[in-house]
GROMACS .gro file of C-alpha atoms in nm:
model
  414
    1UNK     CA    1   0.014   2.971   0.266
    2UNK     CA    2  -0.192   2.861  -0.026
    3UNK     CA    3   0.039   2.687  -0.215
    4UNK     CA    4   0.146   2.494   0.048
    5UNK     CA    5  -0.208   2.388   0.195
    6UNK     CA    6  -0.251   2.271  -0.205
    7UNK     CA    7   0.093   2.097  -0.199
    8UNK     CA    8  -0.034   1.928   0.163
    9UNK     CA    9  -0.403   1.851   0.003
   10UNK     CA   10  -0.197   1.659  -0.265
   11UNK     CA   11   0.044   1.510  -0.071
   12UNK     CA   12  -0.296   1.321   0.145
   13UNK     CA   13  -0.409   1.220  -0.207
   14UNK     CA   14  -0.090   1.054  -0.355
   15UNK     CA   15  -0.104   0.862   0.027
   16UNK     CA   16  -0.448   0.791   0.011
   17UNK     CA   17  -0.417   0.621  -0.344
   18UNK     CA   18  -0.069   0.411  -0.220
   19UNK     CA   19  -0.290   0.333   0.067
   20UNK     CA   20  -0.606   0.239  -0.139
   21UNK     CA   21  -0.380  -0.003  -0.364
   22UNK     CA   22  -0.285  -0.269  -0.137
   23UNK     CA   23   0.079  -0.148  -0.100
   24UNK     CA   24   0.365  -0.206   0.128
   25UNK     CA   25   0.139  -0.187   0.476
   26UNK     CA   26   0.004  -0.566   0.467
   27UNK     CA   27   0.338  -0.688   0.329
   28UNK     CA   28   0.556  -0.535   0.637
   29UNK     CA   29   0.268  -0.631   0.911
   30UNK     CA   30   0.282  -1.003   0.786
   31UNK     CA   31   0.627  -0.998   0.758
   32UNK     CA   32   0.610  -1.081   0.443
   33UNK     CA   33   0.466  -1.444   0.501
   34UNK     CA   34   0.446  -1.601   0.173
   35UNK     CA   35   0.035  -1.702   0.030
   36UNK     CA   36   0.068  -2.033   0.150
   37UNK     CA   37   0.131  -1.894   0.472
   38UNK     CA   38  -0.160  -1.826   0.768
   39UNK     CA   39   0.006  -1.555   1.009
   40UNK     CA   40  -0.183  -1.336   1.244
   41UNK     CA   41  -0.060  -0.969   1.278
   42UNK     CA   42  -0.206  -0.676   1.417
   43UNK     CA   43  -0.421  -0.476   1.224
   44UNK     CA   44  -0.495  -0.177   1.407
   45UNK     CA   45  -0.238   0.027   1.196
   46UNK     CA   46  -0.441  -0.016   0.887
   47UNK     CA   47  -0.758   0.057   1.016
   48UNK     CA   48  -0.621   0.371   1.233
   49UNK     CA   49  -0.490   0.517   0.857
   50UNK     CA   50  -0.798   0.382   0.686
   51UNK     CA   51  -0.970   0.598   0.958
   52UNK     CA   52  -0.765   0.895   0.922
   53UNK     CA   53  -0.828   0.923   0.522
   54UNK     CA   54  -1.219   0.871   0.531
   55UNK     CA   55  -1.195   1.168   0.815
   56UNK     CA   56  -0.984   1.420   0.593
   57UNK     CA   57  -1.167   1.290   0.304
   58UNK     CA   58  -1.498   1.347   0.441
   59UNK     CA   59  -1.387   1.667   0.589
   60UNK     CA   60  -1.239   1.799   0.253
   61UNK     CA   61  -1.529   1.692   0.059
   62UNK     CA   62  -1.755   1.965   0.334
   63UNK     CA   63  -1.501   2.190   0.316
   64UNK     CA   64  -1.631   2.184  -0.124
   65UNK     CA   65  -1.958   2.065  -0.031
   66UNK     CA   66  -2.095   2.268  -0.355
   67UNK     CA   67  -1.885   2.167  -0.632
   68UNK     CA   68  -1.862   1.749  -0.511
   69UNK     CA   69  -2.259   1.859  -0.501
   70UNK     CA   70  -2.284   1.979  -0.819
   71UNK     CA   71  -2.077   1.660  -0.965
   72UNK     CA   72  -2.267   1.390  -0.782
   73UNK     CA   73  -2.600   1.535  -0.888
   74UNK     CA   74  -2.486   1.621  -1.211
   75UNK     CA   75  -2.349   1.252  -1.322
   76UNK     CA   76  -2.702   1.126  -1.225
   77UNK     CA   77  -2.501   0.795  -1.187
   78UNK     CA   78  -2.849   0.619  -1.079
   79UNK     CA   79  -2.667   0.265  -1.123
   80UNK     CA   80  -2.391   0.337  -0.933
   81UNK     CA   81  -2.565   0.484  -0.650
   82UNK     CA   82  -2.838   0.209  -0.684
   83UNK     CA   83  -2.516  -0.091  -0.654
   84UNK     CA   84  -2.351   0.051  -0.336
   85UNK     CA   85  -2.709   0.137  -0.181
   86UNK     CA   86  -2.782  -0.218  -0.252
   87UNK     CA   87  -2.481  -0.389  -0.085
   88UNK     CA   88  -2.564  -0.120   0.249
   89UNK     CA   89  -2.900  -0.268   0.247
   90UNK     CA   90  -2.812  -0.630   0.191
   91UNK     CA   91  -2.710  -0.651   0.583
   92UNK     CA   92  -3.045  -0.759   0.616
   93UNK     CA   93  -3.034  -1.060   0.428
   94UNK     CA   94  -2.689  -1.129   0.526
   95UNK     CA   95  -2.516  -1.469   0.612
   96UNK     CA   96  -2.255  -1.249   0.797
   97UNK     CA   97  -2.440  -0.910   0.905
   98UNK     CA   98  -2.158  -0.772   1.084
   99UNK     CA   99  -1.924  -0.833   0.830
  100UNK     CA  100  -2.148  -0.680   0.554
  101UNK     CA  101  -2.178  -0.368   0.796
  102UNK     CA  102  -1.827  -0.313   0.807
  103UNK     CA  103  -1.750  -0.376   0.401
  104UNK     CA  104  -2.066  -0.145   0.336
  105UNK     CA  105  -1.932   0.134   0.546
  106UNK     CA  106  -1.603   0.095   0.386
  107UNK     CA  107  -1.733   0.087   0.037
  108UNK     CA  108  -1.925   0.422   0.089
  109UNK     CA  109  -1.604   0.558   0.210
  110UNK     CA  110  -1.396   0.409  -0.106
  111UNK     CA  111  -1.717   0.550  -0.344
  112UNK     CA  112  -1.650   0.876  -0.124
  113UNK     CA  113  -1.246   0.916  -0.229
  114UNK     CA  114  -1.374   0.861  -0.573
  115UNK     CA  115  -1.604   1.128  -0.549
  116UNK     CA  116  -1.354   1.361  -0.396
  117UNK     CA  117  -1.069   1.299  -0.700
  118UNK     CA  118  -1.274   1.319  -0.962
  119UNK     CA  119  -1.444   1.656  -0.820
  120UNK     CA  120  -1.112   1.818  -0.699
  121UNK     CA  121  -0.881   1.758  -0.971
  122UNK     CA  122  -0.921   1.780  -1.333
  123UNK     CA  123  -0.861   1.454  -1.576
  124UNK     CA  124  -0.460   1.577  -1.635
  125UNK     CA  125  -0.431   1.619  -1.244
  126UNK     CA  126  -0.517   1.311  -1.187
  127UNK     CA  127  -0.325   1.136  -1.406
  128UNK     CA  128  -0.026   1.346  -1.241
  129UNK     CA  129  -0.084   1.241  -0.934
  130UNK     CA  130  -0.156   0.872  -1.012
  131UNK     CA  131   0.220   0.931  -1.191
  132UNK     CA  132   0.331   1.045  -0.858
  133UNK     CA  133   0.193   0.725  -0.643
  134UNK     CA  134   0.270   0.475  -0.908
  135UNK     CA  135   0.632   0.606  -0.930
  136UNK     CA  136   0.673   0.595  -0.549
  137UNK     CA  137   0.557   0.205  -0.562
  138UNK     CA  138   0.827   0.149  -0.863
  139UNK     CA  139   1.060   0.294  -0.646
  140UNK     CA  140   0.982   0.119  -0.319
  141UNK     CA  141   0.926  -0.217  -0.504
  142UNK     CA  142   1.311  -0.227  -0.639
  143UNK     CA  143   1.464  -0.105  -0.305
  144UNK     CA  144   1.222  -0.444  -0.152
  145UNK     CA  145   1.297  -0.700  -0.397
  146UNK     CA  146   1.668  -0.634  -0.410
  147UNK     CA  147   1.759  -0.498  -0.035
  148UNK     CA  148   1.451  -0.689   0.153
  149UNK     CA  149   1.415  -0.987  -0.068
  150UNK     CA  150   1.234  -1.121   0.207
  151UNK     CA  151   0.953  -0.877   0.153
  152UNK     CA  152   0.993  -0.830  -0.207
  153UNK     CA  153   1.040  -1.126  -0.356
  154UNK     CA  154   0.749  -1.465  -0.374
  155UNK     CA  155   0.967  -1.772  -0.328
  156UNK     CA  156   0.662  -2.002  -0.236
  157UNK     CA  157   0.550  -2.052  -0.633
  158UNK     CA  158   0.790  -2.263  -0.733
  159UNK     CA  159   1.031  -2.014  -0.853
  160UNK     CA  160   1.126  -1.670  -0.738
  161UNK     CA  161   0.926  -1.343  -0.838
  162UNK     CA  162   0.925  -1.041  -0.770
  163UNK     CA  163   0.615  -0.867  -0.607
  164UNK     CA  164   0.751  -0.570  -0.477
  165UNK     CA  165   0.539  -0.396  -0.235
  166UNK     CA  166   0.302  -0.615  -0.233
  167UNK     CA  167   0.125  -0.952  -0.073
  168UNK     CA  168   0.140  -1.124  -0.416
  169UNK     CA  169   0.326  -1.109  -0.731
  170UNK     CA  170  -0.046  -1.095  -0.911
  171UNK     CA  171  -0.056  -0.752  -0.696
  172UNK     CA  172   0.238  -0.608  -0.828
  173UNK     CA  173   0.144  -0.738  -1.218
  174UNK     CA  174  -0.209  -0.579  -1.168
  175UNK     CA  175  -0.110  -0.193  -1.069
  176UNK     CA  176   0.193  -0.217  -1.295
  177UNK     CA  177  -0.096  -0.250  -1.569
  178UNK     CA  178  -0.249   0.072  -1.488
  179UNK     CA  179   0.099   0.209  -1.382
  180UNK     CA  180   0.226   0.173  -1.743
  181UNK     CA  181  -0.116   0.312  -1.911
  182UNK     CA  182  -0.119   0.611  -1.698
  183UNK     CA  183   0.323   0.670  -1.780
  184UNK     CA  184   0.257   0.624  -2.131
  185UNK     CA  185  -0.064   0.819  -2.205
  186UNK     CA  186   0.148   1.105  -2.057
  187UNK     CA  187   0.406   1.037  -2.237
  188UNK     CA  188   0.245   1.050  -2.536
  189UNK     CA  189   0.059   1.395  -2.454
  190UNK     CA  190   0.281   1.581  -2.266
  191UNK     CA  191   0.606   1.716  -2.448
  192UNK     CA  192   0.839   1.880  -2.190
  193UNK     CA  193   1.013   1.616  -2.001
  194UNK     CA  194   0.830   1.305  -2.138
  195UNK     CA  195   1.116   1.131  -2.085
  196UNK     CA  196   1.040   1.093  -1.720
  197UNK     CA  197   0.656   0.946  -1.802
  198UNK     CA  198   0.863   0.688  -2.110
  199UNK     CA  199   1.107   0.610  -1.767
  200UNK     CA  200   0.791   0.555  -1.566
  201UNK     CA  201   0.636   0.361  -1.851
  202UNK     CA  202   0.970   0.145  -1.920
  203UNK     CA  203   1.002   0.054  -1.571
  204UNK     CA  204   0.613  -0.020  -1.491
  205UNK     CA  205   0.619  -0.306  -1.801
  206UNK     CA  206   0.989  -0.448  -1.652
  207UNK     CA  207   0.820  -0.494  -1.274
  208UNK     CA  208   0.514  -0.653  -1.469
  209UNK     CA  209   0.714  -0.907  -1.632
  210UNK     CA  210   0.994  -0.969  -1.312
  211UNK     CA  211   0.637  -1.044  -1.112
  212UNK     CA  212   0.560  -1.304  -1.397
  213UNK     CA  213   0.201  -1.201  -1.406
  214UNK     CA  214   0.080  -1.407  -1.726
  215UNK     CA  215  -0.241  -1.233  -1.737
  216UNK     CA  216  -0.137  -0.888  -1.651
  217UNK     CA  217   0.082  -0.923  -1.999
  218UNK     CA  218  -0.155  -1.023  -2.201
  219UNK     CA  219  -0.440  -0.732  -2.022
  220UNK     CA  220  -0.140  -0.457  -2.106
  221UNK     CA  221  -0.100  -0.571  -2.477
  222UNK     CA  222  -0.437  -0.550  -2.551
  223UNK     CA  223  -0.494  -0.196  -2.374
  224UNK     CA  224  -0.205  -0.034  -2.600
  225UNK     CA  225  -0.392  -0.160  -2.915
  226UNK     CA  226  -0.677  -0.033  -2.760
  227UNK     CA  227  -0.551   0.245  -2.728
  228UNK     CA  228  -0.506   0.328  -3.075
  229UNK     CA  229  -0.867   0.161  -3.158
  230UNK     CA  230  -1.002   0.452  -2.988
  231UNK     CA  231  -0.756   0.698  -3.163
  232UNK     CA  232  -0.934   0.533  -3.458
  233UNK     CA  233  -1.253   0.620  -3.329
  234UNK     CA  234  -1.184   1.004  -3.396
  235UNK     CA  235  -1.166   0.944  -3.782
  236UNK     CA  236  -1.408   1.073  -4.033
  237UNK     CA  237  -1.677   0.802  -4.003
  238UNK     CA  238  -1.620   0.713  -4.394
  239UNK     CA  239  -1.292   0.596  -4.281
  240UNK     CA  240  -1.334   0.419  -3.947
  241UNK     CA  241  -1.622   0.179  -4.074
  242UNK     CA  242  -1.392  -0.022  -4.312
  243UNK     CA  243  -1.154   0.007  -4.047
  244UNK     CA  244  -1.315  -0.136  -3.824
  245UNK     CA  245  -1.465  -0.419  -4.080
  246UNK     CA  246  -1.094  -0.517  -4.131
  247UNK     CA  247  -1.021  -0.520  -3.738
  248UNK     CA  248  -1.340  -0.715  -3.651
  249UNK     CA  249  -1.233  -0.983  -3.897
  250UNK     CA  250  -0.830  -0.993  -3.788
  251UNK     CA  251  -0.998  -1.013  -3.413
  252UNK     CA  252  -1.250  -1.294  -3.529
  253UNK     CA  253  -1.006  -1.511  -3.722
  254UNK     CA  254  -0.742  -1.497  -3.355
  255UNK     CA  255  -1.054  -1.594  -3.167
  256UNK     CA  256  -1.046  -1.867  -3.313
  257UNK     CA  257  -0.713  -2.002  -3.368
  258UNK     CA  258  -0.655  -1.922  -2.998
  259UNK     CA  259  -0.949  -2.138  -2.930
  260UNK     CA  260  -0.814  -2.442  -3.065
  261UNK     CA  261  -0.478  -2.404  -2.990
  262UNK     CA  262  -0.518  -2.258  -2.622
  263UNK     CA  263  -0.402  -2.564  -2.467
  264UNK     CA  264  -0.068  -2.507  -2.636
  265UNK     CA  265  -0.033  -2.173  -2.582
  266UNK     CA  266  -0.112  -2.171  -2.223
  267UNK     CA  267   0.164  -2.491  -2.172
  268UNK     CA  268   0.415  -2.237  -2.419
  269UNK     CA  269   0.409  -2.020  -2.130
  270UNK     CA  270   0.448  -2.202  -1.817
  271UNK     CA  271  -0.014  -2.192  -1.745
  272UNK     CA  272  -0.218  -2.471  -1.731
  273UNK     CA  273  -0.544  -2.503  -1.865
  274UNK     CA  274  -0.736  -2.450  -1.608
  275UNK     CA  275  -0.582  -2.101  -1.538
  276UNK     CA  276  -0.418  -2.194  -1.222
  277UNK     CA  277  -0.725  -2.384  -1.086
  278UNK     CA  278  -0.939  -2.110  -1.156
  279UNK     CA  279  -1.177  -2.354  -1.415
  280UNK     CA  280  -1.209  -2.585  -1.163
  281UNK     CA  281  -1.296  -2.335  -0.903
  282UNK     CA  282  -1.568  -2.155  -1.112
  283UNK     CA  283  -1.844  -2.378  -1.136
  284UNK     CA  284  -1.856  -2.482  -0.739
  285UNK     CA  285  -1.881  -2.076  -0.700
  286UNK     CA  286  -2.152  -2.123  -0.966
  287UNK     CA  287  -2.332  -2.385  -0.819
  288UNK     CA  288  -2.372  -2.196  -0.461
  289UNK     CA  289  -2.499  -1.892  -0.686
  290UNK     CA  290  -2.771  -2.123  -0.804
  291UNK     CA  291  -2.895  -2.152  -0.428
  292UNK     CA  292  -2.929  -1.750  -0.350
  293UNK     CA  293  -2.956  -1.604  -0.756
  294UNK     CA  294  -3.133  -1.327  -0.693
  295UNK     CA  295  -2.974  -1.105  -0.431
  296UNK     CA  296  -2.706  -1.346  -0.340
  297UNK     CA  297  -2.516  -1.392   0.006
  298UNK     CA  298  -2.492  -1.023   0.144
  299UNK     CA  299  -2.239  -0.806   0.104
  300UNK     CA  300  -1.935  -0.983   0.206
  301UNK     CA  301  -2.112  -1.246   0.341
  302UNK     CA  302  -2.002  -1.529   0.097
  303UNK     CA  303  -1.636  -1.615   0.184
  304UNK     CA  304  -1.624  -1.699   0.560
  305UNK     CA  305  -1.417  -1.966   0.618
  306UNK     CA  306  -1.511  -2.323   0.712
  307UNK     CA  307  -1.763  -2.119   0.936
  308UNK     CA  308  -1.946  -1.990   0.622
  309UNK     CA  309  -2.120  -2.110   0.290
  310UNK     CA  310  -1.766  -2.128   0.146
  311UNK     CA  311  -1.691  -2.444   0.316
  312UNK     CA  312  -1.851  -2.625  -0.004
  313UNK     CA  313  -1.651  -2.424  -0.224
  314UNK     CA  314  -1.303  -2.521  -0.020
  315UNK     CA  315  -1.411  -2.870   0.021
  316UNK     CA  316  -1.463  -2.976  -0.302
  317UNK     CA  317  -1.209  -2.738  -0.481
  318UNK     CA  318  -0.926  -2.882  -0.248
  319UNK     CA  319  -0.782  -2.584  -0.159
  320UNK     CA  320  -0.880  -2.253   0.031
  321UNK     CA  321  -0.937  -1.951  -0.231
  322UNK     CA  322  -1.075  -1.646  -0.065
  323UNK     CA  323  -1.247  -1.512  -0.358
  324UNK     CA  324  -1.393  -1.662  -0.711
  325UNK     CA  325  -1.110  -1.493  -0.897
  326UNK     CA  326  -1.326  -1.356  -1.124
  327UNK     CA  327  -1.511  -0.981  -1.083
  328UNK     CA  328  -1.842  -1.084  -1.176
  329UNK     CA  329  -1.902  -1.396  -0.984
  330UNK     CA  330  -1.779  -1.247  -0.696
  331UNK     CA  331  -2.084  -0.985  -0.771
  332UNK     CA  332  -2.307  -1.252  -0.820
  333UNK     CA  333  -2.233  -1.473  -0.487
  334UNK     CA  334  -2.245  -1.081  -0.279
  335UNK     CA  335  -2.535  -0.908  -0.442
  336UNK     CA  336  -2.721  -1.158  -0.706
  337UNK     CA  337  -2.843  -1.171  -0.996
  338UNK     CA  338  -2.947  -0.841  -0.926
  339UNK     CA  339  -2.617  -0.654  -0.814
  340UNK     CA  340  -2.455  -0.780  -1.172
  341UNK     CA  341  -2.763  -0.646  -1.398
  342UNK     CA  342  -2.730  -0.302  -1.191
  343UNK     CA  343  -2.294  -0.314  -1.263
  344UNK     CA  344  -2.344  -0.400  -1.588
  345UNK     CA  345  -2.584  -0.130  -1.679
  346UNK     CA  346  -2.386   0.135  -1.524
  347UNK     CA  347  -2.077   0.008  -1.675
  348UNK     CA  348  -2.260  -0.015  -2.012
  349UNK     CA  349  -2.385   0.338  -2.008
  350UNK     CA  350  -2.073   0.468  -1.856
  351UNK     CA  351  -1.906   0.283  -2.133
  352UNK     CA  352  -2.037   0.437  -2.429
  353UNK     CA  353  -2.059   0.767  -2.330
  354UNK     CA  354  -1.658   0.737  -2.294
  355UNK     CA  355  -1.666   0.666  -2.646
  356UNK     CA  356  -1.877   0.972  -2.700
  357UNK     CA  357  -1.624   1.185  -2.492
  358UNK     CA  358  -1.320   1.046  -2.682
  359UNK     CA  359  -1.515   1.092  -3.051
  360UNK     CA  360  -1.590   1.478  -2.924
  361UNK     CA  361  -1.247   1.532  -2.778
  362UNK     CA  362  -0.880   1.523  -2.940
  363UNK     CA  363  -0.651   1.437  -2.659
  364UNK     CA  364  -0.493   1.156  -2.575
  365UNK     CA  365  -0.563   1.261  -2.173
  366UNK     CA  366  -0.972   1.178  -2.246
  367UNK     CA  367  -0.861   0.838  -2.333
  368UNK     CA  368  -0.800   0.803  -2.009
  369UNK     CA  369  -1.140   0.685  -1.822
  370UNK     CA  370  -1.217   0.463  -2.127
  371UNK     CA  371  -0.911   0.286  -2.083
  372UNK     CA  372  -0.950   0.250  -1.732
  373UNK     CA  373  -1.312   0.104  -1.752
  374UNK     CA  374  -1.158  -0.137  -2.071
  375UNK     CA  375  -0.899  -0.240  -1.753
  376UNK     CA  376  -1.183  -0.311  -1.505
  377UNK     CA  377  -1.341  -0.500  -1.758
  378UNK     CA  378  -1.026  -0.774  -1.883
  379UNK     CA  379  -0.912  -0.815  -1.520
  380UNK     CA  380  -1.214  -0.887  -1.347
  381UNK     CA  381  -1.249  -1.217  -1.548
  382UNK     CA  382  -0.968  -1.321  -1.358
  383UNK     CA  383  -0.954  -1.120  -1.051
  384UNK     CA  384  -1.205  -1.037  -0.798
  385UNK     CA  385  -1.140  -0.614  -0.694
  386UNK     CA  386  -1.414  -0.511  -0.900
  387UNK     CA  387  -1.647  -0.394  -0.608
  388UNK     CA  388  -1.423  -0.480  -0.339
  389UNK     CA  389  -1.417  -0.196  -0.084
  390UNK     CA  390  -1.078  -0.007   0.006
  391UNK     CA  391  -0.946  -0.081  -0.338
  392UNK     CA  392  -0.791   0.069  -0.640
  393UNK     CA  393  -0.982  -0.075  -0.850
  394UNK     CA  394  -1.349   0.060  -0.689
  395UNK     CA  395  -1.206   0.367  -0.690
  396UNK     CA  396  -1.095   0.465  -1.039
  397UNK     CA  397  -1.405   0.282  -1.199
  398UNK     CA  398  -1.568   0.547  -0.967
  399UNK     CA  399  -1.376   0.857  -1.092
  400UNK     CA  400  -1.366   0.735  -1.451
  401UNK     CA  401  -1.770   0.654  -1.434
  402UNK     CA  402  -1.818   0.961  -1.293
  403UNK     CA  403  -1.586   1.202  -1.534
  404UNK     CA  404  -1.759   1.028  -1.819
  405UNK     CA  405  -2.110   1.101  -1.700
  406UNK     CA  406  -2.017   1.477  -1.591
  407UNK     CA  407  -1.899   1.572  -1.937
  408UNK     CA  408  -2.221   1.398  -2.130
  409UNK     CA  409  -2.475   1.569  -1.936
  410UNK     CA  410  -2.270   1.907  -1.977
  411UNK     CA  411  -2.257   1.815  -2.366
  412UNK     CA  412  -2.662   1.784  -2.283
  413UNK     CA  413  -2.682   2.119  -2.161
  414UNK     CA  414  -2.493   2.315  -2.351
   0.00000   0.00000   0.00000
């Protein structure tokens, strides 16, 4: 009876995280209406599931009250707490209250599913069962693309790509990313049947490149090199400074032959200079920051529409974005000035003390949270999930933030 209530427990946590990454539930209810495309569809179903997995969450997080106590008091994650209090409290400065209200509570949930991984299962469990999700969405984006192309295939960009189970082929690029550093950190740990996780690994960087995700390439490249940049990190210090010497200058001198040759790398591979419009879009987004810096728009309360203070933004950019597409701006026009200094802080601290874990440790497993955060980082100049509620994203910053500040203040203690 045991077993099987632990088998069940991880069953609602492999659904949870195919829920929490944007797969296949959007796609069907749209009927797989292209980006282009505005189609109303009921969205009870999601909310009714999104329901159902802060409920069992909540409940199996009071069914352990003591232990997901002892980790959320232990990490003393002060900017963490202090960002997500922050966007609950921004309701009352709000353009949109009632949206706000609604992200907030869902953010506190998503924070809440974070808390609950990274206190149930230990680092190599959860990299299992991320295996286990990200192998179902390989699965289920093959069987869309090539028996529902409808669904699984984005004809509306010119050119057909895949996107799988999801609403865009920049969806399907973006999890494949973490999908291929999770299969091949396992991989290159774990021995006995590795050639599943190389499988896993294989088939996460062909979906990347079938979706056509430009910047999802280039974010996976430079996670495998850093991935041995913190393998490097474990040397005797006598050898890792002139190490790193020699990689500082190799990364210096490609700074700056990309800089002056970007234009004609960009037009090598099909991009434009302005990133898909993304240029153009930035400083409008940066000119409404200018008019609320401090604590921004509320939670949320930005990107309404031609109702809201985004009508500037989707007058003058000529088209209809619903984000900035970039992590940090989208901070800036939610929760100010003030919501970015407390993310980058966290992140900061959170950051280093990964390194400190990885220095300390001598697995390839306790990579893991630093790559994840190095992830966050690179696609959140171009995306905008980095504190979007019901995402991912939130959610593994959360367990990875949280994992690294657990084992520093044990390292304190002991």
């Amino acid at each position: 009876m045991r077993k099987l209530l632990i088998y069940a427990e991880q069953g609602f946590t492999v659904a949870a995280l195919l829920i929490y990454s944007g797969a296949i539930l959007t796609l069907v209810l749209s009927g797989g209406a292209g980006q282009d495309e505005v189609v109303e569809y009921d969205s009870s179903l999601i909310r009714i599931i999104f329901f159902l997995i802060y409920a069992i969450t909540l409940l199996l997080i009071v069914l352990r009250w003591k232990k997901t106590l002892y980790v959320f008091v232990l990490s003393k994650d002060i900017f963490l707490y202090s960002l997500v209090m922050l966007a609950v409290v921004s309701i009352t400065w709000s353009f949109e209250p009632s949206t706000t209200l609604k992200n907030s509570f869902t953010l506190i949930s998503s924070s809440l599913f974070g808390l609950y991984f990274v206190s149930r299962y230990s680092l190599k469990q959860q990299l299992y069962l991320l295996a286990w999700t990200f192998g179902i969405v390989i699965v289920l984006s093959f069987i869309f693309a090539l028996a529902l192309p409808k669904y699984g295939i984005q004809s509306d960009l010119g050119k057909p790509l895949w996107r799988g189970v999801f609403t865009h082929k920049n969806g399907l690029g973006g999890r494949m990313v973490t999908s291929s550093i999770v299969f091949f950190i396992l991989g290159y740990q774990i021995q006995r049947r590795s050639w599943l996780f190389w499988g896993g690994f294989s088939l996460s960087i062909l979906l990347l490149l079938l979706a056509g995700s430009t910047s999802s390439v280039f974010n996976l490249l430079i996670l495998i090199l850093a991935f041995f940049a913190f393998q490097i990190w474990r040397w005797p210090y006598q050898v890792i400074v002139p190490t790193l010497i020699m990689m500082a200058t190799i990364s210096q001198s490609l700074y700056f032959w990309l800089s002056n040759n970007a234009g004609v790398l960009l037009n090598s591979i099909g991009k434009d200079t302005t990133l898909t419009g993304r240029t153009d879009l930035w400083p409008l987004v940066i000119d409404m920051i200018w008019k609320h810096p401090w604590i921004g728009y509320g939670y949320g309360g930005f990107w309404q529409g031609w109702d809201g203070e985004s009508a500037y933004v989707w007058l003058n950019a000529g088209w209809t974005p619903n984000h900035p597409h970039n992590g940090y701006l989208n901070i800036c026009l939610d929760l100010g000035l003030l919501g970015l200094g407390l993310f980058l802080l966290g992140f900061w601290r959170s950051y280093m003390q990964g390194f400190a874990w990885v220095r300390s440790s001598n697995t390839a497993l306790d990579i893991w949270p630093l790559m994840q955060m190095t992830y966050i980082f690179l696609a959140s100049l171009t995306e905008s999930t980095l504190l979007e509620s019901n995402s991912l994203t939130w959610i593994l910053y959360v367990a990875a933030s949280f994992s690294v500040r657990m084992r520093h203040e044990r390292k304190i203690k002991s």
